[in-house]
Coordinates of C-alpha atoms in Angstrom, one line a residue:
M1 CA -45.3 47.2 26.9
F2 CA -44.8 48.8 30.3
R3 CA -48.4 50.0 30.5
R4 CA -49.7 46.5 30.1
T5 CA -47.5 45.1 32.9
S6 CA -48.9 44.5 36.4
V7 CA -45.7 45.9 38.0
R8 CA -46.0 49.4 39.5
F9 CA -43.2 51.4 41.1
E10 CA -42.1 54.9 41.7
G11 CA -39.5 55.9 39.2
K12 CA -37.7 58.4 41.4
H13 CA -37.1 55.7 44.1
C14 CA -36.1 53.0 41.6
T15 CA -32.5 51.7 41.8
L16 CA -30.6 50.4 38.8
N17 CA -31.0 46.8 39.9
L18 CA -34.7 47.2 40.5
L19 CA -35.2 48.9 37.2
K20 CA -33.5 46.0 35.5
K21 CA -35.8 43.6 37.2
H22 CA -38.9 45.5 36.2
V23 CA -37.7 45.7 32.6
C24 CA -37.1 42.0 32.4
Q25 CA -40.4 41.3 34.0
A26 CA -42.3 43.5 31.6
V27 CA -40.6 41.9 28.5
E28 CA -41.3 38.4 29.9
D29 CA -45.0 39.2 30.5
E30 CA -45.3 40.5 27.0
L31 CA -43.6 37.4 25.7
Q32 CA -45.9 35.1 27.6
N33 CA -49.0 36.9 26.2
E34 CA -47.8 36.3 22.7
V35 CA -47.0 32.6 23.1
K36 CA -49.8 31.5 25.5
D37 CA -52.4 30.7 22.8
I38 CA -50.0 28.8 20.4
N39 CA -47.9 25.7 20.6
A40 CA -44.6 27.6 20.4
T41 CA -41.4 25.8 19.7
D42 CA -38.1 26.9 21.0
D43 CA -37.3 28.7 17.8
D44 CA -40.7 30.6 18.0
Y45 CA -39.9 31.5 21.6
L46 CA -36.5 32.8 20.7
E47 CA -37.8 34.8 17.7
A48 CA -40.5 36.4 19.8
S49 CA -38.1 37.2 22.6
T50 CA -35.6 38.8 20.2
R51 CA -38.3 40.9 18.5
L52 CA -39.6 42.2 21.8
W53 CA -36.1 43.1 23.1
E54 CA -35.3 44.9 19.8
R55 CA -38.5 46.8 20.2
F56 CA -37.6 47.8 23.7
Y57 CA -34.1 48.9 22.7
S58 CA -35.6 50.9 19.8
C59 CA -37.9 52.7 22.2
C60 CA -35.1 53.4 24.6
E61 CA -33.0 54.8 21.8
Q62 CA -35.8 57.1 20.7
Y63 CA -36.3 58.4 24.2
H64 CA -32.6 59.0 24.6
V65 CA -32.4 60.9 21.3
K66 CA -35.5 63.0 22.2
T67 CA -34.3 63.9 25.7
S68 CA -30.7 64.6 24.4
H69 CA -31.9 67.2 21.9
P70 CA -30.6 70.6 22.9
S71 CA -33.4 73.1 23.7
G72 CA -31.4 76.1 25.1
L73 CA -28.0 77.6 25.6
F74 CA -26.6 79.5 28.6
I75 CA -23.3 81.3 28.5
L76 CA -21.3 81.1 31.7
A77 CA -19.2 84.2 31.1
A78 CA -17.4 84.2 34.4
L79 CA -16.1 80.7 33.8
D80 CA -15.7 81.0 30.0
G81 CA -18.0 78.0 29.8
I82 CA -21.3 77.1 28.1
C83 CA -24.3 75.2 29.5
I84 CA -26.3 73.3 26.9
I85 CA -29.9 72.8 28.3
K86 CA -31.7 69.6 27.3
K87 CA -35.2 68.2 28.1
N88 CA -34.2 66.1 31.1
S89 CA -30.5 67.1 31.6
F90 CA -27.8 69.5 30.7
S91 CA -24.2 69.5 29.5
L92 CA -21.4 71.7 30.5
L93 CA -18.7 72.8 28.0
R94 CA -15.4 74.1 29.5
P95 CA -12.3 75.6 27.9
C96 CA -9.4 73.2 27.3
D97 CA -6.0 74.0 28.8
T98 CA -3.1 74.4 26.4
L99 CA -1.9 70.8 26.6
E100 CA -5.4 69.5 26.1
H101 CA -5.9 71.7 23.1
L102 CA -2.6 70.6 21.5
M103 CA -3.3 66.9 22.1
L104 CA -6.9 66.9 21.0
A105 CA -6.5 69.2 18.0
G106 CA -3.6 67.3 16.6
D107 CA -2.6 68.4 13.1
H108 CA -5.4 71.0 13.2
V109 CA -3.7 73.2 15.8
E110 CA -3.4 76.9 14.8
A111 CA 0.3 77.1 15.6
N112 CA 0.6 80.8 15.0
A113 CA -2.2 81.6 17.5
I114 CA -0.7 79.4 20.2
I115 CA 2.8 80.8 19.7
Y116 CA 1.5 84.4 19.7
Q117 CA -0.5 83.8 23.0
H118 CA 2.2 81.8 25.0
F119 CA 5.5 82.2 23.3
A120 CA 5.7 85.7 21.9
E121 CA 9.1 86.3 23.5
N122 CA 10.6 83.0 22.2
E123 CA 8.9 81.8 19.1
I124 CA 11.5 79.2 18.2
L125 CA 11.0 77.4 21.6
G126 CA 7.3 77.6 21.1
K127 CA 7.5 76.0 17.6
D128 CA 9.8 73.3 19.0
L129 CA 7.3 72.5 21.8
L130 CA 4.4 72.3 19.4
A131 CA 6.4 70.0 17.1
L132 CA 7.2 67.7 20.1
V133 CA 3.6 67.5 21.3
N134 CA 2.5 66.9 17.7
L135 CA 4.8 63.9 17.6
L136 CA 3.4 62.6 20.9
T137 CA -0.1 63.1 19.4
Q138 CA 0.9 61.1 16.4
I139 CA 2.1 58.3 18.6
E140 CA -1.3 58.3 20.3
K141 CA -2.9 57.6 16.9
W142 CA -0.4 54.9 16.0
L143 CA -0.8 52.9 19.2
P144 CA -3.4 50.2 18.9
E145 CA -6.2 50.2 21.5
D146 CA -5.3 46.8 22.8
V147 CA -1.8 47.9 23.5
K148 CA -3.0 50.9 25.5
I149 CA -5.4 48.6 27.5
D150 CA -2.7 46.0 28.1
F151 CA -0.3 48.8 29.3
D152 CA -3.0 50.1 31.8
R153 CA -3.7 46.6 33.0
K154 CA 0.0 45.8 33.7
L155 CA 0.4 49.2 35.5
Y156 CA -2.6 48.1 37.7
Q157 CA -0.7 44.9 38.4
L158 CA 2.2 47.1 39.7
E159 CA 4.6 46.2 36.9
K160 CA 7.3 48.8 36.4
S161 CA 6.5 51.2 33.6
N162 CA 10.1 51.5 32.3
V163 CA 10.2 47.7 31.9
L164 CA 6.9 47.6 30.1
I165 CA 8.0 50.4 27.8
E166 CA 11.2 48.5 26.9
K167 CA 9.2 45.4 26.1
F168 CA 6.7 47.4 24.0
V169 CA 9.5 49.1 22.1
G170 CA 11.2 45.8 21.4
E171 CA 7.9 44.6 19.9
F172 CA 7.6 47.9 17.9
L173 CA 11.1 47.5 16.5
A174 CA 10.7 43.8 15.7
D175 CA 11.9 42.8 12.3
D176 CA 9.1 40.2 12.1
T177 CA 6.2 42.0 10.4
D178 CA 3.7 39.7 12.2
K179 CA 5.0 41.1 15.5
G180 CA 5.5 44.7 14.4
L181 CA 2.7 46.8 16.1
L182 CA 3.3 50.0 14.2
S183 CA 3.6 51.0 10.5
N184 CA 6.9 50.2 8.8
N185 CA 7.7 53.8 8.3
F186 CA 7.1 55.1 11.8
L187 CA 10.8 55.6 12.5
V188 CA 11.1 57.6 9.3
I189 CA 8.3 59.9 10.4
I190 CA 9.8 60.3 13.9
R191 CA 13.1 61.3 12.5
Q192 CA 11.5 63.8 10.0
K193 CA 9.6 65.4 12.9
L194 CA 12.7 65.6 15.0
I195 CA 14.6 67.4 12.3
S196 CA 12.0 70.2 12.5
I197 CA 12.9 70.7 16.2
S198 CA 15.8 73.1 16.5
D199 CA 16.7 72.3 20.1
I200 CA 15.2 69.0 21.3
R201 CA 16.7 69.3 24.8
N202 CA 15.0 72.7 25.5
A203 CA 11.7 71.5 24.1
I204 CA 11.8 68.4 26.3
S205 CA 12.8 70.4 29.3
L206 CA 9.9 72.8 28.7
L207 CA 7.4 70.0 28.4
F208 CA 8.8 68.4 31.5
D209 CA 8.1 71.7 33.4
I210 CA 4.6 72.0 32.0
L211 CA 3.8 68.4 33.2
R212 CA 5.0 69.0 36.7
M213 CA 2.2 68.9 39.3
D214 CA 3.9 70.4 42.3
N215 CA 4.4 73.9 40.8
G216 CA 1.0 74.1 39.1
N217 CA 0.5 75.3 35.6
P218 CA 3.4 77.6 34.5
E219 CA 2.3 81.2 34.3
F220 CA 3.1 81.6 30.7
M221 CA 0.8 78.6 29.9
Q222 CA -2.2 79.9 31.8
T223 CA -5.1 81.1 29.8
H224 CA -7.3 82.5 32.6
D225 CA -4.8 84.3 34.9
H226 CA -7.2 87.2 35.4
L227 CA -9.5 85.0 37.5
G228 CA -6.8 84.4 40.0
R229 CA -6.4 88.1 40.8
S230 CA -9.9 88.7 41.9
K231 CA -10.8 87.7 45.5
R232 CA -14.5 88.3 44.7
V233 CA -14.3 85.8 41.8
L234 CA -12.6 83.2 43.9
N235 CA -15.2 83.5 46.7
S236 CA -18.0 83.1 44.2
L237 CA -16.3 80.2 42.5
G238 CA -15.9 78.5 45.9
A239 CA -19.6 78.8 46.6
L240 CA -20.5 77.6 43.1
F241 CA -18.3 74.5 43.1
G242 CA -19.1 73.6 46.7
S243 CA -22.4 72.1 45.5
Q244 CA -22.8 68.5 44.5
I245 CA -23.0 69.4 40.9
G246 CA -19.9 71.7 41.3
L247 CA -17.9 68.9 42.8
S248 CA -18.9 66.6 40.0
V249 CA -17.8 69.2 37.4
L250 CA -14.5 69.6 39.2
S251 CA -13.8 65.9 39.5
E252 CA -14.7 65.2 35.9
T253 CA -12.5 68.1 34.7
V254 CA -9.6 66.7 36.7
R255 CA -10.2 63.3 35.3
Q256 CA -10.3 64.5 31.7
N257 CA -7.2 66.6 32.2
T258 CA -5.4 63.7 33.9
L259 CA -6.2 61.3 31.0
I260 CA -4.6 63.7 28.5
R261 CA -1.5 64.1 30.6
F262 CA -1.3 60.4 31.3
A263 CA -1.4 59.7 27.6
L264 CA 1.3 62.4 27.0
C265 CA 3.5 60.8 29.6
R266 CA 3.1 57.3 28.2
N267 CA 3.8 58.4 24.7
W268 CA 6.7 60.5 25.8
L269 CA 8.2 57.6 27.7
L270 CA 7.7 55.4 24.6
L271 CA 9.3 58.0 22.3
Q272 CA 12.3 58.4 24.6
Q273 CA 12.8 54.6 24.7
I274 CA 12.6 54.5 20.9
L275 CA 15.1 57.3 20.5
I276 CA 17.5 55.5 23.0
S277 CA 17.1 52.1 21.4
T278 CA 17.7 53.4 17.9
Q279 CA 20.4 55.9 18.8
S280 CA 18.5 58.6 16.9
L281 CA 19.9 61.6 18.8
P282 CA 23.4 62.7 19.8
L283 CA 25.0 60.8 22.7
E284 CA 24.9 63.7 25.1
V285 CA 21.2 64.2 24.5
L286 CA 20.5 60.5 24.9
K287 CA 22.4 60.6 28.2
T288 CA 20.3 63.5 29.4
L289 CA 17.1 61.6 28.5
K290 CA 18.3 58.6 30.5
T291 CA 19.6 60.4 33.6
Q292 CA 17.5 63.6 33.8
F293 CA 14.1 63.1 32.2
M294 CA 13.4 59.3 32.2
P295 CA 13.1 59.0 36.0
G296 CA 10.9 62.1 36.2
I297 CA 8.6 61.1 33.5
I298 CA 8.1 57.7 35.1
T299 CA 7.1 59.5 38.3
F300 CA 4.7 61.7 36.3
L301 CA 3.2 58.6 34.6
Q302 CA 2.6 56.7 37.8
S303 CA 1.1 59.8 39.5
Y304 CA -1.3 60.5 36.7
Y305 CA -2.3 56.9 36.5
V306 CA -3.2 56.9 40.2
M307 CA -5.3 60.1 39.6
V308 CA -7.2 58.5 36.7

């Protein structure tokens, strides 16, 4: 189709808008060639146009699949990363931090391995933290996508997150099944998971510290602390990530990490409001949630939203 068109251009200097123009022109030229010798009706014209565009999309898909097929693998040992080499591009795989791993793995987390690596001196606290994050992950699965999009949109419109959460929780707890946004037994599941947490206050406090941005990642949660002790490694990393590709890798890593933490903060704020509204915890714990953790998690939520 493109070979028959009269349009000629240099691909490496072609902008997206110019490419779009060339594609439309090529399809239009092909369409005119098909209908020029017949008395085509509107239906014939639409049928031919649809067929040509479908053929174009099919060719694009075939090219995409072909160029996306991995052709090599390169281990980035110093970064604990992997580079997948493709025909016209490459992909970088990086290790997840602990919160990312817990959130993404969900019910498939190897709890014993996490506890052994990070909580060998306090296994009970480690189990409590894993149970709490697992509950937040479950809330992520429960939330409909339109609710998440609506929440993001209203944050963009500078509405207060605590007011939004109160409204959403009111809808979640609505007796009217037409308005109920979660399954009918979600409160039962939440209470069952809370029972498995021996000290909810310490678990929440630990998660609060992990989510803090001013102190960095807590030492006991770090998985690559050996890198920070080598000046030579830091210098080489600075040179590596100072390139355009390196900056892109860093920015995308921060974005992915921030998305996970934003979701955790949103779900945590939602969980806290549910617990407060349903009086599901002792009064002294609920008071701590309101006065100590609620203001902080709102700040975390807004900060991570800005970073996203």
